[in-house]
Amino acid sequence: MNRSTRARTLTGTALALAAAMTLTACGGNDDASSDAEPKKQTESSGAAAVKNPVVASYDGGLYVLDGETLKLAKTVELPGFNRVNPAGDQDHVIVSTDSGFRVFDAARQTFTDAEFKGVKPGHVVRHGGKTVLFTDGTGEVNVLDPADLAGGKQPKGRTYTSAEAHHGVAIELAGGELVSTLGTEEKRTGALVLDKDNKEIARAENCPGVHGEAAAQGDVVGLGCEDGVLLYKDGKFTKVDAPDDYARTGNQAGSDVSPILLGDYKTDPDAELERPTRISLIDTRTAKMKLVDLKTSYSFRSLARGPHGEALVLGTNGVLHVIDPETGKVQKKIDAVGDWTEPLDWQQPRPTLFVRDHTAYVSDPGKRQLHSFDLDSGEKLTSVTLPKATNELSGTVAGH
């Protein structure tokens, strides 16, 4: 039974982080992890630096593209299923492999010596100037300062190990609190909060199936549950109840300039793959949830935020919906790709959305294409056709 999602944004400002924050970003099956083969491939570092690189995975490697022209700068061979996430600076991305998280210098198209080893690398979360890695197979949490990635050496930062290994997620707040999920391989129940010395200061176990996170304006964290959303705000947990008995919001996207979180919304616990048409908007000020029916389905790689806090959803009708999170009204529709269908296997390619600053990047694996759009005007900026169909889509994101 597939109920899940695992997920994961050119150089920018704090608004760029707001646009790119997700969820994580996990994937279609939140109980699955990367099954990539072990990888030790390293590229030459003699290549010219790429400006604001975009990185797309394909079956067998990575494409590194110039973020403005979409010119293909480098093809990096890397066997297996690879996952990519921004590392939190203007040069690097995190690549999930079977052996753990590896740091890739996308600007120079080379892997560095930095690696966080561990089976089943999961969520990568950026917030408040820190990047947090959660390794599902061990329950280990690593917190790093992206500035420490310069020079290619192994960064040293805060670590924490969950009581039991599980498919989890963690995020560090501005005051040093670490919010981390609770669970086992069989069951996930909620979250706890640790102070800067890793001493537990809060706990909530009323979030069944906890999955995915996002941060809203004011350093508020939302965690998805199977009956709503769990918020951590001002030192305490608050539960946002969903209108349905079973209502899974396992993928979210947040913005530093909006108090409202964007989430998916699934109501069939028995579906092999539910293709929802409704999204959820969670107001962290009132702890209320609003549902919006877009009349088209979407996938776990369809959610993002714009530079002004806009809620962005790429529908299976090929339209990128620009939504006012306060009202739920669709402000703009951008024709991005053609109609598509979400595959049953979460690891299989499907159109994917990545946002940085005022630019939205949308992949069209069926045509082996990648497009960029100006979110303000809705105009297409450029397109490229690649040798192979892409799967995951990410890039460098700084200034968070």
Short mmCIF file of C-alpha atoms in Angstrom, two decimals:
data_model
loop_
_atom_site.label_atom_id
_atom_site.label_comp_id
_atom_site.label_asym_id
_atom_site.label_seq_id
_atom_site.Cartn_x
_atom_site.Cartn_y
_atom_site.Cartn_z
CA MET A 1 0.00 0.00 0.00
CA ASN A 2 1.51 3.25 -1.09
CA ARG A 3 0.54 6.14 1.15
CA SER A 4 3.58 8.16 1.13
CA THR A 5 5.87 10.66 -0.31
CA ARG A 6 9.50 11.63 -0.02
CA ALA A 7 10.71 14.80 -1.20
CA ARG A 8 13.02 17.84 -1.54
CA THR A 9 15.57 24.77 -4.64
CA LEU A 10 20.11 29.80 -8.28
CA THR A 11 21.61 31.82 -5.79
CA GLY A 12 19.17 33.96 -3.89
CA THR A 13 18.07 35.79 -0.86
CA ALA A 14 16.04 34.62 2.08
CA LEU A 15 13.08 34.85 -0.27
CA ALA A 16 14.73 32.27 -2.48
CA LEU A 17 14.74 29.83 0.39
CA ALA A 18 11.08 30.58 0.97
CA ALA A 19 10.38 29.74 -2.63
CA ALA A 20 12.29 26.52 -2.50
CA MET A 21 11.52 25.08 0.94
CA THR A 22 9.59 21.78 0.82
CA LEU A 23 9.25 19.37 1.74
CA THR A 24 11.12 17.87 1.43
CA ALA A 25 11.09 16.99 0.18
CA CYS A 26 10.72 13.35 0.14
CA GLY A 27 9.03 11.13 -2.39
CA GLY A 28 6.06 9.19 -3.58
CA ASN A 29 6.60 6.47 -1.02
CA ASP A 30 7.64 7.93 2.31
CA ASP A 31 8.58 4.50 3.63
CA ALA A 32 11.01 3.91 0.80
CA SER A 33 14.57 5.18 0.61
CA SER A 34 17.11 5.50 -2.16
CA ASP A 35 18.12 2.12 -3.49
CA ALA A 36 21.03 3.48 -5.47
CA GLU A 37 24.14 1.42 -5.99
CA PRO A 38 27.27 2.48 -4.06
CA LYS A 39 29.00 5.34 -5.84
CA LYS A 40 32.57 6.51 -5.60
CA GLN A 41 32.83 8.38 -8.90
CA THR A 42 34.60 11.74 -8.79
CA GLU A 43 34.78 14.28 -11.61
CA SER A 44 37.75 16.45 -12.48
CA SER A 45 37.62 19.86 -10.81
CA GLY A 46 39.22 21.60 -13.78
CA ALA A 47 35.91 22.58 -15.39
CA ALA A 48 34.86 26.22 -15.57
CA ALA A 49 32.44 27.25 -12.82
CA VAL A 50 28.74 27.21 -13.71
CA LYS A 51 26.66 30.21 -12.74
CA ASN A 52 23.69 29.41 -10.51
CA PRO A 53 23.69 25.73 -11.44
CA VAL A 54 20.65 23.54 -11.80
CA VAL A 55 21.14 19.80 -11.24
CA ALA A 56 18.86 17.14 -12.67
CA SER A 57 19.20 13.42 -12.08
CA TYR A 58 18.68 10.82 -14.79
CA ASP A 59 18.94 7.05 -14.84
CA GLY A 60 22.69 6.70 -14.55
CA GLY A 61 23.90 10.13 -13.55
CA LEU A 62 23.49 13.86 -13.13
CA TYR A 63 23.14 16.76 -15.53
CA VAL A 64 24.59 20.10 -14.46
CA LEU A 65 23.09 23.08 -16.28
CA ASP A 66 23.60 26.82 -16.31
CA GLY A 67 20.66 28.27 -14.39
CA GLU A 68 20.06 31.13 -16.80
CA THR A 69 20.67 29.60 -20.22
CA LEU A 70 19.96 25.95 -19.29
CA LYS A 71 23.05 25.07 -21.29
CA LEU A 72 24.27 21.60 -20.36
CA ALA A 73 27.64 22.15 -18.68
CA LYS A 74 28.48 18.65 -17.53
CA THR A 75 27.22 15.09 -17.53
CA VAL A 76 28.32 13.20 -14.43
CA GLU A 77 27.97 9.43 -14.59
CA LEU A 78 26.53 8.05 -11.35
CA PRO A 79 24.84 4.62 -11.43
CA GLY A 80 21.59 3.98 -9.63
CA PHE A 81 18.67 6.07 -8.41
CA ASN A 82 20.04 9.39 -7.16
CA ARG A 83 18.29 12.10 -5.15
CA VAL A 84 19.34 15.76 -5.21
CA ASN A 85 18.66 18.63 -2.81
CA PRO A 86 20.12 22.11 -2.31
CA ALA A 87 22.90 22.15 0.28
CA GLY A 88 22.13 25.73 1.31
CA ASP A 89 24.84 27.75 -0.43
CA GLN A 90 25.51 29.06 -3.92
CA ASP A 91 27.76 26.17 -4.99
CA HIS A 92 26.67 22.82 -3.58
CA VAL A 93 23.89 20.25 -3.67
CA ILE A 94 23.42 17.14 -1.55
CA VAL A 95 23.24 13.85 -3.45
CA SER A 96 21.66 10.87 -1.68
CA THR A 97 23.33 7.56 -2.49
CA ASP A 98 23.16 4.04 -1.14
CA SER A 99 26.13 4.79 1.12
CA GLY A 100 24.81 8.10 2.47
CA PHE A 101 24.69 11.81 1.70
CA ARG A 102 27.46 13.09 -0.59
CA VAL A 103 28.29 16.75 -1.20
CA PHE A 104 28.50 17.76 -4.85
CA ASP A 105 30.07 21.07 -5.92
CA ALA A 106 27.60 21.88 -8.68
CA ALA A 107 29.32 25.12 -9.63
CA ARG A 108 32.52 23.20 -10.43
CA GLN A 109 30.81 19.93 -11.35
CA THR A 110 32.73 17.75 -8.95
CA PHE A 111 32.11 15.71 -5.82
CA THR A 112 33.93 16.91 -2.73
CA ASP A 113 35.41 14.83 0.05
CA ALA A 114 32.44 15.60 2.31
CA GLU A 115 30.13 12.67 2.96
CA PHE A 116 27.69 11.66 5.69
CA LYS A 117 27.62 7.88 5.55
CA GLY A 118 24.59 5.83 6.52
CA VAL A 119 21.99 3.57 4.93
CA LYS A 120 18.75 5.04 3.63
CA PRO A 121 19.57 8.77 3.52
CA GLY A 122 16.27 10.63 3.75
CA HIS A 123 15.15 14.23 4.15
CA VAL A 124 17.38 17.25 3.62
CA VAL A 125 16.00 20.40 5.28
CA ARG A 126 17.26 23.98 5.02
CA HIS A 127 16.17 26.63 7.47
CA GLY A 128 17.64 29.55 9.36
CA GLY A 129 21.11 29.21 7.89
CA LYS A 130 21.45 25.52 8.74
CA THR A 131 20.99 22.35 6.71
CA VAL A 132 19.82 19.20 8.47
CA LEU A 133 20.24 15.64 7.17
CA PHE A 134 18.18 12.71 8.48
CA THR A 135 19.44 9.18 7.82
CA ASP A 136 16.48 6.81 7.99
CA GLY A 137 18.48 3.61 8.41
CA THR A 138 20.24 4.80 11.56
CA GLY A 139 18.05 7.61 12.89
CA GLU A 140 21.08 9.90 12.84
CA VAL A 141 20.62 13.64 12.43
CA ASN A 142 23.45 15.85 11.16
CA VAL A 143 23.23 19.64 11.31
CA LEU A 144 25.67 21.61 9.18
CA ASP A 145 26.44 25.20 8.32
CA PRO A 146 26.56 25.42 4.50
CA ALA A 147 29.41 27.92 4.78
CA ASP A 148 31.55 25.07 6.08
CA LEU A 149 31.24 23.25 2.75
CA ALA A 150 33.68 25.68 1.14
CA GLY A 151 36.99 23.99 0.41
CA GLY A 152 35.45 20.57 0.01
CA LYS A 153 36.29 19.26 3.47
CA GLN A 154 34.06 17.37 5.87
CA PRO A 155 32.01 19.89 7.89
CA LYS A 156 31.66 19.34 11.61
CA GLY A 157 28.38 20.20 13.25
CA ARG A 158 25.72 19.11 15.67
CA THR A 159 24.64 15.48 15.74
CA TYR A 160 21.75 13.61 17.32
CA THR A 161 20.56 10.03 17.06
CA SER A 162 16.90 9.14 17.36
CA ALA A 163 15.86 6.53 19.90
CA GLU A 164 14.95 4.23 17.02
CA ALA A 165 15.66 4.34 13.31
CA HIS A 166 12.70 5.43 11.18
CA HIS A 167 11.79 7.44 8.10
CA GLY A 168 12.02 10.81 9.74
CA VAL A 169 12.90 14.46 9.43
CA ALA A 170 14.49 17.15 11.58
CA ILE A 171 14.83 20.92 11.47
CA GLU A 172 16.83 23.37 13.57
CA LEU A 173 15.21 26.67 14.55
CA ALA A 174 16.80 30.09 15.01
CA GLY A 175 17.14 29.65 18.77
CA GLY A 176 18.97 26.33 18.44
CA GLU A 177 15.97 24.09 19.12
CA LEU A 178 16.00 20.89 17.11
CA VAL A 179 12.60 19.52 16.11
CA SER A 180 12.87 15.83 15.21
CA THR A 181 10.29 13.14 14.50
CA LEU A 182 9.45 10.18 16.74
CA GLY A 183 8.89 6.68 15.47
CA THR A 184 10.07 3.21 14.55
CA GLU A 185 10.34 1.39 11.26
CA GLU A 186 6.75 0.21 11.76
CA LYS A 187 5.06 3.25 13.26
CA ARG A 188 5.59 7.01 13.47
CA THR A 189 3.79 9.00 16.14
CA GLY A 190 4.94 12.60 16.52
CA ALA A 191 7.94 14.75 17.35
CA LEU A 192 10.16 16.00 20.12
CA VAL A 193 12.16 19.20 20.60
CA LEU A 194 15.72 19.38 21.92
CA ASP A 195 17.45 22.48 23.21
CA LYS A 196 20.89 23.48 21.92
CA ASP A 197 22.46 20.95 24.30
CA ASN A 198 20.24 18.12 22.96
CA LYS A 199 18.12 18.04 26.10
CA GLU A 200 14.45 17.27 25.46
CA ILE A 201 12.18 20.23 26.19
CA ALA A 202 8.92 19.29 24.42
CA ARG A 203 7.18 16.28 22.97
CA ALA A 204 3.95 15.50 21.09
CA GLU A 205 2.74 12.03 20.13
CA ASN A 206 -0.58 12.94 18.50
CA CYS A 207 0.63 12.99 14.90
CA PRO A 208 0.06 9.52 13.41
CA GLY A 209 2.20 8.72 10.39
CA VAL A 210 4.23 11.91 10.81
CA HIS A 211 5.96 12.78 7.55
CA GLY A 212 7.40 15.88 5.97
CA GLU A 213 7.99 19.35 7.30
CA ALA A 214 7.94 22.99 6.31
CA ALA A 215 8.71 26.26 8.06
CA ALA A 216 6.47 29.32 7.94
CA GLN A 217 7.03 32.97 8.77
CA GLY A 218 8.03 33.48 12.38
CA ASP A 219 10.08 30.28 12.76
CA VAL A 220 6.96 28.10 12.92
CA VAL A 221 7.34 24.45 11.92
CA GLY A 222 4.63 22.24 10.48
CA LEU A 223 4.79 18.43 10.42
CA GLY A 224 2.37 16.40 8.34
CA CYS A 225 0.07 13.83 10.00
CA GLU A 226 -2.60 11.41 8.82
CA ASP A 227 -5.29 13.53 10.49
CA GLY A 228 -3.97 17.07 10.11
CA VAL A 229 -0.79 18.99 10.80
CA LEU A 230 1.32 19.34 13.95
CA LEU A 231 2.69 22.84 14.54
CA TYR A 232 5.58 23.82 16.78
CA LYS A 233 5.26 27.50 17.61
CA ASP A 234 6.47 29.68 20.48
CA GLY A 235 7.83 26.73 22.41
CA LYS A 236 4.82 24.43 22.25
CA PHE A 237 3.00 22.02 19.96
CA THR A 238 -0.45 22.71 18.51
CA LYS A 239 -2.50 20.31 16.41
CA VAL A 240 -4.34 21.49 13.32
CA ASP A 241 -7.20 19.08 12.75
CA ALA A 242 -8.19 18.09 9.23
CA PRO A 243 -11.89 18.11 8.24
CA ASP A 244 -11.76 14.40 7.32
CA ASP A 245 -11.10 11.51 9.71
CA TYR A 246 -8.23 10.32 7.56
CA ALA A 247 -6.47 13.18 5.83
CA ARG A 248 -2.80 12.83 5.10
CA THR A 249 -0.70 15.96 4.55
CA GLY A 250 2.66 14.31 4.05
CA ASN A 251 4.26 16.97 1.83
CA GLN A 252 4.42 20.66 2.61
CA ALA A 253 6.07 23.79 1.29
CA GLY A 254 6.73 26.85 3.44
CA SER A 255 7.83 30.44 2.99
CA ASP A 256 9.68 32.82 5.28
CA VAL A 257 7.35 35.60 4.14
CA SER A 258 4.05 33.78 4.66
CA PRO A 259 2.39 32.45 7.81
CA ILE A 260 0.54 29.88 5.70
CA LEU A 261 1.90 26.46 4.77
CA LEU A 262 1.03 24.71 1.50
CA GLY A 263 0.34 20.98 1.77
CA ASP A 264 -1.03 18.06 -0.17
CA TYR A 265 -4.24 16.35 0.98
CA LYS A 266 -5.02 12.64 0.64
CA THR A 267 -8.09 10.95 2.10
CA ASP A 268 -7.95 7.32 0.94
CA PRO A 269 -5.83 5.18 3.31
CA ASP A 270 -6.20 2.13 1.06
CA ALA A 271 -5.26 3.66 -2.28
CA GLU A 272 -2.26 2.14 -4.05
CA LEU A 273 -1.67 5.63 -5.36
CA GLU A 274 -4.11 8.42 -4.60
CA ARG A 275 -4.16 11.24 -7.12
CA PRO A 276 -5.66 14.11 -5.10
CA THR A 277 -7.07 17.28 -6.63
CA ARG A 278 -7.35 19.22 -3.37
CA ILE A 279 -4.49 21.02 -1.64
CA SER A 280 -4.37 22.23 1.96
CA LEU A 281 -3.47 25.70 3.20
CA ILE A 282 -2.53 25.68 6.90
CA ASP A 283 -2.72 29.04 8.66
CA THR A 284 -0.15 28.93 11.47
CA ARG A 285 -1.70 32.04 13.09
CA THR A 286 -5.09 30.46 13.66
CA ALA A 287 -4.20 26.73 13.49
CA LYS A 288 -6.88 26.29 10.82
CA MET A 289 -6.79 24.39 7.54
CA LYS A 290 -8.41 25.48 4.28
CA LEU A 291 -8.90 23.13 1.33
CA VAL A 292 -8.75 24.23 -2.30
CA ASP A 293 -9.84 22.00 -5.19
CA LEU A 294 -7.68 22.64 -8.25
CA LYS A 295 -9.72 20.22 -10.41
CA THR A 296 -6.48 18.53 -11.45
CA SER A 297 -4.21 16.11 -9.62
CA TYR A 298 -0.55 16.64 -8.78
CA SER A 299 2.37 14.69 -7.30
CA PHE A 300 4.79 15.04 -4.40
CA ARG A 301 7.18 16.89 -6.74
CA SER A 302 4.54 19.49 -7.63
CA LEU A 303 4.64 21.81 -4.60
CA ALA A 304 6.77 24.94 -4.11
CA ARG A 305 6.60 28.57 -2.99
CA GLY A 306 7.22 31.77 -4.92
CA PRO A 307 9.36 34.78 -3.94
CA HIS A 308 6.36 36.64 -2.50
CA GLY A 309 5.01 33.61 -0.64
CA GLU A 310 2.80 32.43 -3.50
CA ALA A 311 1.67 28.81 -3.30
CA LEU A 312 2.75 26.96 -6.44
CA VAL A 313 1.31 23.68 -7.67
CA LEU A 314 2.16 21.89 -10.93
CA GLY A 315 -0.94 20.00 -12.03
CA THR A 316 -1.18 16.89 -14.17
CA ASN A 317 -2.97 19.10 -16.70
CA GLY A 318 0.45 20.67 -17.33
CA VAL A 319 -0.48 23.97 -15.69
CA LEU A 320 1.60 25.68 -13.00
CA HIS A 321 -0.96 27.21 -10.63
CA VAL A 322 0.06 30.40 -8.81
CA ILE A 323 -2.17 30.65 -5.72
CA ASP A 324 -2.75 33.38 -3.16
CA PRO A 325 -2.27 31.49 0.12
CA GLU A 326 -4.45 33.92 2.08
CA THR A 327 -7.53 33.46 -0.11
CA GLY A 328 -6.84 30.20 -1.91
CA LYS A 329 -7.60 31.88 -5.22
CA VAL A 330 -5.61 30.91 -8.31
CA GLN A 331 -4.03 34.17 -9.41
CA LYS A 332 -2.25 32.93 -12.49
CA LYS A 333 -2.02 29.82 -14.67
CA ILE A 334 1.20 29.14 -16.53
CA ASP A 335 1.08 26.54 -19.28
CA ALA A 336 4.26 24.66 -18.45
CA VAL A 337 4.07 21.16 -19.99
CA GLY A 338 1.47 18.90 -21.55
CA ASP A 339 -0.90 16.56 -19.73
CA TRP A 340 0.83 13.86 -17.70
CA THR A 341 0.00 10.99 -15.37
CA GLU A 342 1.70 10.27 -12.07
CA PRO A 343 3.41 6.84 -12.24
CA LEU A 344 2.67 4.22 -9.60
CA ASP A 345 6.35 3.82 -8.71
CA TRP A 346 7.50 6.93 -6.82
CA GLN A 347 11.04 6.56 -8.18
CA GLN A 348 9.88 6.87 -11.79
CA PRO A 349 10.22 10.23 -13.59
CA ARG A 350 7.35 12.69 -13.77
CA PRO A 351 7.22 16.47 -14.39
CA THR A 352 8.93 18.15 -11.46
CA LEU A 353 8.92 21.70 -10.10
CA PHE A 354 11.94 23.52 -8.66
CA VAL A 355 11.79 27.21 -7.75
CA ARG A 356 14.58 29.67 -7.05
CA ASP A 357 14.10 33.41 -6.71
CA HIS A 358 11.60 34.50 -9.38
CA THR A 359 12.29 31.54 -11.67
CA ALA A 360 10.37 28.27 -11.86
CA TYR A 361 12.05 25.28 -13.48
CA VAL A 362 9.80 22.51 -14.79
CA SER A 363 10.98 19.23 -16.22
CA ASP A 364 9.14 17.30 -18.92
CA PRO A 365 10.76 13.84 -18.89
CA GLY A 366 8.43 12.49 -21.58
CA LYS A 367 10.04 14.91 -24.03
CA ARG A 368 13.46 14.96 -22.31
CA GLN A 369 12.99 18.69 -21.85
CA LEU A 370 13.54 21.27 -19.12
CA HIS A 371 11.92 24.71 -19.12
CA SER A 372 12.32 27.88 -17.09
CA PHE A 373 9.58 30.46 -16.44
CA ASP A 374 9.44 33.93 -14.97
CA LEU A 375 6.96 33.70 -12.10
CA ASP A 376 6.11 37.40 -12.19
CA SER A 377 5.23 37.60 -15.89
CA GLY A 378 4.39 33.94 -16.49
CA GLU A 379 6.58 33.97 -19.59
CA LYS A 380 8.77 31.09 -20.64
CA LEU A 381 12.43 32.09 -20.40
CA THR A 382 14.16 29.19 -22.13
CA SER A 383 14.06 25.47 -22.81
CA VAL A 384 16.53 22.69 -23.40
CA THR A 385 16.28 19.13 -24.70
CA LEU A 386 18.57 16.69 -22.88
CA PRO A 387 20.03 13.34 -23.96
CA LYS A 388 17.92 11.38 -21.45
CA ALA A 389 14.76 11.93 -19.46
CA THR A 390 15.37 13.57 -16.11
CA ASN A 391 13.96 12.47 -12.77
CA GLU A 392 14.72 14.71 -9.79
CA LEU A 393 15.34 18.42 -10.23
CA SER A 394 17.17 20.77 -7.89
CA GLY A 395 19.92 23.36 -7.73
CA THR A 396 21.96 25.64 -5.53
CA VAL A 397 20.09 27.92 -3.14
CA ALA A 398 21.79 30.41 -0.83
CA GLY A 399 20.72 33.11 1.55
CA HIS A 400 18.46 31.14 3.89
#
